[in-house]
PDB file of C-alpha atoms in Angstrom:
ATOM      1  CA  UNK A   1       0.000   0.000   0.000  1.00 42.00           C
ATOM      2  CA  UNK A   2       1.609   3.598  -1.254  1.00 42.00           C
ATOM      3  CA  UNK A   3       0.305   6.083   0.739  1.00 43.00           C
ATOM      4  CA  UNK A   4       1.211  10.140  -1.040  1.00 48.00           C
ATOM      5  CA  UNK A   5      -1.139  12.497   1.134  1.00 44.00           C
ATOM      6  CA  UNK A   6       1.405  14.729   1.572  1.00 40.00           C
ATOM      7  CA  UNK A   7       2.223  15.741  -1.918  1.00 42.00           C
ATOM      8  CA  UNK A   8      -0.405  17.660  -3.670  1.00 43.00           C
ATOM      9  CA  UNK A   9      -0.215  17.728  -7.273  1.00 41.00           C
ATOM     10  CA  UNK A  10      -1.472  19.982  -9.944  1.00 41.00           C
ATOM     11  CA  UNK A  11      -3.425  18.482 -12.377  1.00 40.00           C
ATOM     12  CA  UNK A  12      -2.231  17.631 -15.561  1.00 39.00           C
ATOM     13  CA  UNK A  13      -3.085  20.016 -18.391  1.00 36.00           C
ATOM     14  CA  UNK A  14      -4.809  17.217 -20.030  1.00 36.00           C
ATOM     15  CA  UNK A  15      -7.203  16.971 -16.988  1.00 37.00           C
ATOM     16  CA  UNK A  16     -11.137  17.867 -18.104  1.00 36.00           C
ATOM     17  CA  UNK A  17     -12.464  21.336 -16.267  1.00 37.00           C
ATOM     18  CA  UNK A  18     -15.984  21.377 -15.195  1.00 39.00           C
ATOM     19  CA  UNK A  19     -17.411  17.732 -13.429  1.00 40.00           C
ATOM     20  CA  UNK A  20     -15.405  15.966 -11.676  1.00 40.00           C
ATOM     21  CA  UNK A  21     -17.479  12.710 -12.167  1.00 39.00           C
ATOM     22  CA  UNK A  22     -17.279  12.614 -15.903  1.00 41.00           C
ATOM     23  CA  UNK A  23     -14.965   9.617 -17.197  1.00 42.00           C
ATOM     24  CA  UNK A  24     -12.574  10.445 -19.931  1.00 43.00           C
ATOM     25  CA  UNK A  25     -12.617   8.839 -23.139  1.00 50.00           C
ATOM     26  CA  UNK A  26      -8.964   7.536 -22.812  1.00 75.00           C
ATOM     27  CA  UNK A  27     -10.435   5.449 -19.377  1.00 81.00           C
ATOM     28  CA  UNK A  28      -9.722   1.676 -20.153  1.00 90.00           C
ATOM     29  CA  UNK A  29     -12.156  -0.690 -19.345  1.00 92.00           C
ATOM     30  CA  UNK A  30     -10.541  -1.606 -15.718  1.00 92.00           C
ATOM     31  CA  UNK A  31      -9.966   2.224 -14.957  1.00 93.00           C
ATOM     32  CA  UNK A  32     -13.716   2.634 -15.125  1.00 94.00           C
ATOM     33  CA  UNK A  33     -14.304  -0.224 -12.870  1.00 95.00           C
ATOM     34  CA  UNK A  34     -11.970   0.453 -10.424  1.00 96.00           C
ATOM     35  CA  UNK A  35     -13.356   4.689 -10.314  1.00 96.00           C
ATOM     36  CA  UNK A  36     -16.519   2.687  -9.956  1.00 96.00           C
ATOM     37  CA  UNK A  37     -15.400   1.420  -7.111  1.00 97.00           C
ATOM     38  CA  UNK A  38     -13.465   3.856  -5.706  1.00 97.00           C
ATOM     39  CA  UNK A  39     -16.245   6.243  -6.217  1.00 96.00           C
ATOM     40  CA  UNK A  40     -18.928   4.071  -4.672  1.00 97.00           C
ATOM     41  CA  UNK A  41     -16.509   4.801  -1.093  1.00 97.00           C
ATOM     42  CA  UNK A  42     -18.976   6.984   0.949  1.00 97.00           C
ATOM     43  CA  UNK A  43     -17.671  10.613   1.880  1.00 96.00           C
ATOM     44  CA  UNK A  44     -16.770   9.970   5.703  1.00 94.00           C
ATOM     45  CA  UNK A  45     -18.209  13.077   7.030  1.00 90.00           C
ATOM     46  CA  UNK A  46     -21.483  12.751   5.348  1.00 90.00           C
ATOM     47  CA  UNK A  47     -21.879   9.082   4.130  1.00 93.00           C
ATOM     48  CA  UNK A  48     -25.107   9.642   2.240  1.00 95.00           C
ATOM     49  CA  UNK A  49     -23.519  10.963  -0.371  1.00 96.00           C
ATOM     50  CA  UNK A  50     -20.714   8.891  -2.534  1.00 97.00           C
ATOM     51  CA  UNK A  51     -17.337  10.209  -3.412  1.00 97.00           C
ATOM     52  CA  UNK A  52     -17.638  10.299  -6.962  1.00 97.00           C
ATOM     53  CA  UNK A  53     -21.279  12.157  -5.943  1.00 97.00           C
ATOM     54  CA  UNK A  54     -20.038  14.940  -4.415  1.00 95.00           C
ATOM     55  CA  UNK A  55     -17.322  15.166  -6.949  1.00 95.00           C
ATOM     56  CA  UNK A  56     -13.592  15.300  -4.742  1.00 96.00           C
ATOM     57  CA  UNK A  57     -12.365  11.913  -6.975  1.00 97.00           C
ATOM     58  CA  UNK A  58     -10.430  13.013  -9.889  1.00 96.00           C
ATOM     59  CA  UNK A  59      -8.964  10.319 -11.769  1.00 95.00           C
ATOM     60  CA  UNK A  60      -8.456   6.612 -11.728  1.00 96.00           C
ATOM     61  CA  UNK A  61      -5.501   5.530 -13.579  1.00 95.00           C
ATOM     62  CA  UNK A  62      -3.955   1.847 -13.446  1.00 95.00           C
ATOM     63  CA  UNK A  63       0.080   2.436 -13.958  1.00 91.00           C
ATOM     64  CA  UNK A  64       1.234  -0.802 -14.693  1.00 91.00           C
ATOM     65  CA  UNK A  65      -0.076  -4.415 -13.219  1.00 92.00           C
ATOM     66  CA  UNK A  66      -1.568  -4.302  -9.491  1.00 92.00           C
ATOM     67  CA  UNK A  67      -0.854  -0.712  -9.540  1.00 96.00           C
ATOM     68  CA  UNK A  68      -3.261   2.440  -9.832  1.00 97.00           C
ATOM     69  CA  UNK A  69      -3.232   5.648  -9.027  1.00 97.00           C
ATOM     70  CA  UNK A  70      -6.044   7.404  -7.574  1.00 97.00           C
ATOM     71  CA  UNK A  71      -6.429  11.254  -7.087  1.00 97.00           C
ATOM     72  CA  UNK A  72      -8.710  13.500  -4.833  1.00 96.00           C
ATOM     73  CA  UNK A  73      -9.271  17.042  -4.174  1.00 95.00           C
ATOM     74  CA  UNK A  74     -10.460  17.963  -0.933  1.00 93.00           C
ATOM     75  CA  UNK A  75     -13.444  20.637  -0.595  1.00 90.00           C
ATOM     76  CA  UNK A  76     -10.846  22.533   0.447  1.00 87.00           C
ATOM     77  CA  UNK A  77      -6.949  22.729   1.764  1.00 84.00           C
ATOM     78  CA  UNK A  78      -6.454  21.002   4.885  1.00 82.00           C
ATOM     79  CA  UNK A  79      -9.709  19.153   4.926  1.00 87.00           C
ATOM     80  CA  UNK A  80      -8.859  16.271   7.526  1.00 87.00           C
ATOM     81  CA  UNK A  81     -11.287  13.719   6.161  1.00 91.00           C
ATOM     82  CA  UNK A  82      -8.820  13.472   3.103  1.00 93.00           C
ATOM     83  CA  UNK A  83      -6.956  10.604   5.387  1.00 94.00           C
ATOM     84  CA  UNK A  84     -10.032   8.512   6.197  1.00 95.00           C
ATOM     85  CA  UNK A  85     -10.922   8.949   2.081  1.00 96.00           C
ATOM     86  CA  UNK A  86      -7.520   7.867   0.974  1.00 96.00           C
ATOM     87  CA  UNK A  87      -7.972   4.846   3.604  1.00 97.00           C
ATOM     88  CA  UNK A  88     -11.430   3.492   2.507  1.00 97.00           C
ATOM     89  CA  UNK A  89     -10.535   3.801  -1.272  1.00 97.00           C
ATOM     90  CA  UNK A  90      -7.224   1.858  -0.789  1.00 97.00           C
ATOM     91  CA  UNK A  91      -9.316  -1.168   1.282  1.00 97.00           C
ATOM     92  CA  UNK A  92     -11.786  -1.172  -1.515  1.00 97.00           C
ATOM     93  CA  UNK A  93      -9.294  -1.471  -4.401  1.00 97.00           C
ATOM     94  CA  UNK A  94      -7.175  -3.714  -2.471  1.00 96.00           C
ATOM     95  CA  UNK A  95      -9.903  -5.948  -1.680  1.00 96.00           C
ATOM     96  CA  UNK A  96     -10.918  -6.401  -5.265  1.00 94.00           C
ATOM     97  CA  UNK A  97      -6.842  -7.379  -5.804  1.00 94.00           C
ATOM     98  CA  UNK A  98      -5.079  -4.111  -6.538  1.00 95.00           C
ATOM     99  CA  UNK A  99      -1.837  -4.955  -4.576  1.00 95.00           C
ATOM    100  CA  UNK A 100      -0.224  -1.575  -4.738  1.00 96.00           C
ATOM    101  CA  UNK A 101      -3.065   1.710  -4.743  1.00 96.00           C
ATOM    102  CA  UNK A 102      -1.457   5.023  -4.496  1.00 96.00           C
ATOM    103  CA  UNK A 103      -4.028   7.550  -3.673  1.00 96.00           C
ATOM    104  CA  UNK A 104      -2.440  11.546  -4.168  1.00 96.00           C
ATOM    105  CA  UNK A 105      -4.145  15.051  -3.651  1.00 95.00           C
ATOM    106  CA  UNK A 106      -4.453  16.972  -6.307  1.00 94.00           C
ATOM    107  CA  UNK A 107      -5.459  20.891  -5.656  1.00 92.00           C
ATOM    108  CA  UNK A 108      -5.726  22.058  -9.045  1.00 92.00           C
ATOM    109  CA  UNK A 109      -8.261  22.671 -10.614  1.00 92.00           C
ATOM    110  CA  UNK A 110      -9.654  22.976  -7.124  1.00 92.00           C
ATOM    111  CA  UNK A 111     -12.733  21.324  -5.688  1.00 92.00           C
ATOM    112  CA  UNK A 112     -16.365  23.548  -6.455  1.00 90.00           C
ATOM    113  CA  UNK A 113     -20.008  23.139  -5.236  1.00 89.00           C
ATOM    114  CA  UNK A 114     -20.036  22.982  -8.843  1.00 91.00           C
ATOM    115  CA  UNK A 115     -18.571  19.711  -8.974  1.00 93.00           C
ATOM    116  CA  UNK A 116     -21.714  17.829  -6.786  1.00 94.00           C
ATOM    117  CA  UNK A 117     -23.743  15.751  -8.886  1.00 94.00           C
ATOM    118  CA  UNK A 118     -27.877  16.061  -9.100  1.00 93.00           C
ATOM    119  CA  UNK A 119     -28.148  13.156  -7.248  1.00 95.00           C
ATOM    120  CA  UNK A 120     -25.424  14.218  -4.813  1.00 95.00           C
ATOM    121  CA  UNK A 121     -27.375  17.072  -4.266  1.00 93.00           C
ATOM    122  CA  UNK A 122     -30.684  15.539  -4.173  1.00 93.00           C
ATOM    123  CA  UNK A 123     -29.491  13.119  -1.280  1.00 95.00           C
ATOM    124  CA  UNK A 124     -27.810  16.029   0.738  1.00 92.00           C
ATOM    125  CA  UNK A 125     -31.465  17.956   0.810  1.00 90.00           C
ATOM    126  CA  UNK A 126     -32.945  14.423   1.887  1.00 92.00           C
ATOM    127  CA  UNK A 127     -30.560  14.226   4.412  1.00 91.00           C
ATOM    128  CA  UNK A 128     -31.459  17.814   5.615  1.00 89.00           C
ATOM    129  CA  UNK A 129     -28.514  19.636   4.192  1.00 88.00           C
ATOM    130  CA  UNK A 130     -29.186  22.266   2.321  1.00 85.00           C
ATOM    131  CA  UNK A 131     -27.268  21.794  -0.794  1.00 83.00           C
ATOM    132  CA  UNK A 132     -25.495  24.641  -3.105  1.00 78.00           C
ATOM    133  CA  UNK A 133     -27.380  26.153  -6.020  1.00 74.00           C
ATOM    134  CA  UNK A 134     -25.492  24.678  -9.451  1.00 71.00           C
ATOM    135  CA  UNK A 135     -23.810  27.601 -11.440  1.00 66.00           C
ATOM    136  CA  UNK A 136     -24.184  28.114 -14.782  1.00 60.00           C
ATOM    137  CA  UNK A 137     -21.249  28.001 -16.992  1.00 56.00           C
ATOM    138  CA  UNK A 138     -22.793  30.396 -19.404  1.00 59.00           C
ATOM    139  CA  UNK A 139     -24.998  33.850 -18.824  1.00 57.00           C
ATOM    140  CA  UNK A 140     -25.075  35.971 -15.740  1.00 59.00           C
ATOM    141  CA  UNK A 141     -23.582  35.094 -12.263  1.00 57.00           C
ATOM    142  CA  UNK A 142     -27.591  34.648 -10.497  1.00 56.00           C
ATOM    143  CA  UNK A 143     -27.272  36.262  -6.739  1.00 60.00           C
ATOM    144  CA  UNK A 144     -28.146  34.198  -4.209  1.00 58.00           C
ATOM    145  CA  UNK A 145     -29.834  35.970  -1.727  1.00 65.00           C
ATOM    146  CA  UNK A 146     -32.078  33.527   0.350  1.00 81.00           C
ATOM    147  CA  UNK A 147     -30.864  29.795   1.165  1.00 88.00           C
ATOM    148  CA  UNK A 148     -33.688  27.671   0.734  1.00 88.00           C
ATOM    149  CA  UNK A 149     -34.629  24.947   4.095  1.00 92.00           C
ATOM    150  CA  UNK A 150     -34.167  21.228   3.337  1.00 91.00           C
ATOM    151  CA  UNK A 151     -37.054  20.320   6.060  1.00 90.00           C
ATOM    152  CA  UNK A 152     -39.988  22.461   4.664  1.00 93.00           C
ATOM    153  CA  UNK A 153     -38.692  24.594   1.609  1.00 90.00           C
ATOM    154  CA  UNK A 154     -38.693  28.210   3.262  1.00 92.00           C
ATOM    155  CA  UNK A 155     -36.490  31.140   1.923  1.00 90.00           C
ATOM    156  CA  UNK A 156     -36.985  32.541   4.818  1.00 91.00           C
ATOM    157  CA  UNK A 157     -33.889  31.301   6.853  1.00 92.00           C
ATOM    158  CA  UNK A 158     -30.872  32.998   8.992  1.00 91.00           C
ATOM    159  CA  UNK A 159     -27.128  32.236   8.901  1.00 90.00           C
ATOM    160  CA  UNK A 160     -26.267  31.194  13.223  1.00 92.00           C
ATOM    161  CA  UNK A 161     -22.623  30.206  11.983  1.00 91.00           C
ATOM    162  CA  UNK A 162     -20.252  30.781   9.313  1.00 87.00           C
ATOM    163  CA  UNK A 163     -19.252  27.125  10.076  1.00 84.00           C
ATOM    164  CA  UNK A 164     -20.751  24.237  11.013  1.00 83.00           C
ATOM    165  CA  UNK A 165     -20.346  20.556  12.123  1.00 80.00           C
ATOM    166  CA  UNK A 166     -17.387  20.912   8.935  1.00 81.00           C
ATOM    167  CA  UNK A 167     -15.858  23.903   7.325  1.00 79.00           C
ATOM    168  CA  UNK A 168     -17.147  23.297   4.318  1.00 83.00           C
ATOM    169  CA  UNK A 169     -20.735  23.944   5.714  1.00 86.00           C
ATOM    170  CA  UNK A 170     -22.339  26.577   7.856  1.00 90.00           C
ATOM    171  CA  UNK A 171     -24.599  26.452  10.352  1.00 91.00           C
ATOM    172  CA  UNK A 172     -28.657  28.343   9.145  1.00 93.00           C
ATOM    173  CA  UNK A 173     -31.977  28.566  10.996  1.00 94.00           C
ATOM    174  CA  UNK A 174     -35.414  28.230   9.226  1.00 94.00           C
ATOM    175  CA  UNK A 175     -37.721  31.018  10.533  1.00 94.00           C
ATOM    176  CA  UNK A 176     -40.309  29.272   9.035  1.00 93.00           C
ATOM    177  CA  UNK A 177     -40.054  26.183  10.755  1.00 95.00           C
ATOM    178  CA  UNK A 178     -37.451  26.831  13.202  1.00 94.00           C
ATOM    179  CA  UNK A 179     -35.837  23.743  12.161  1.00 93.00           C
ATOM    180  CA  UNK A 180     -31.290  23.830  12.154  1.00 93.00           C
ATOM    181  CA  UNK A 181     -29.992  22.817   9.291  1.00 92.00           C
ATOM    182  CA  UNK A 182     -26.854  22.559   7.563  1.00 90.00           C
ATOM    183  CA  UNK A 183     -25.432  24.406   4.206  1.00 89.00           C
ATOM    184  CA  UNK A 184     -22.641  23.409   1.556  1.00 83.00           C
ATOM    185  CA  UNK A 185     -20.939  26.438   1.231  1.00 81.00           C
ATOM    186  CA  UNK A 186     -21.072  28.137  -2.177  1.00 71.00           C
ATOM    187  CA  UNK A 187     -16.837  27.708  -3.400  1.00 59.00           C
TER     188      UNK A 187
END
């Protein structure tokens, strides 16, 4: 097991902008089962929603035989579950007989709200997370103004913390309900 946490990498020119999730078309056949698997590892600080769903696993890339290389991008530098990531992806590639799984952090490009699937961000409002707003990547910049509650659907909500159980989230109150609720942070 190669561990490289401690290195972050830029991403190679090559590398696709926009999602995350979307395989290239140079992927063999056994680099799109193995990001299969290695996407299928739940995010350990909110394990309803899937790696590859909430879009921090970059590329899969099998470097000779037994050996890949996986990448990740934290939602941002210094995130801590980036360890317990790296962990569960090697156990899941080693148990399906990769003998040597190298997982690296890349921090370019770096990770966006943009790069959280539909259904990532379908399961984060069923969980009661309030999940980002997708940006467009053409037309005006829209303005968020009102963050939208997960429990009932009220705009009518109030920031209590800039940060939450994460730093990646903050912490909002419904008015409406007066339900707590967690928010992705728009990066």
């Amino acid at each position: 097991m190669v561990k490289d946490h401690s290195a972050p990498v830029a991403a190679p020119a090559s590398a696709a902008s926009g999602s995350a999730s979307a395989s290239t078309s140079a992927e063999t056949e056994l680099e799109t089962r193995l990001r299969r698997l290695a996407g299928s590892v739940p995010d350990p600080e909110l394990p309803v929603v899937t790696l590859e769903e909430l879009g921090v696993l970059r590329a899969v890339q099998v470097s000779g035989p037994g050996k890949v290389r996986v990448e990740l991008t934290p939602t941002y530098t210094g995130c801590p579950a980036i360890e317990a990531m790296s962990s569960d992806i090697e156990r899941v590639l080693r148990a399906d007989g990769i003998a040597e799984v190298s997982v690296v952090t890349v921090l370019s490009p770096a990770w966006s709200t943009d790069d959280i699937s539909a259904e990532g961000r379908r399961k984060l409002a069923e969980f009661g997370i309030a999940p980002p707003r997708p940006h467009s990547a053409e037309g005006p910049v829209p303005l968020s103004l009102s963050i939208r509650c997960p429990n009932c659907g009220s705009t009518d909500t109030e920031l209590l913390s800039r940060f939450s159980s994460t730093a990646c989230k903050a912490l909002r109150r419904c008015t409406s309900c007066g339900e707590p609720f967690d928010h992705f942070k728009e990066l």
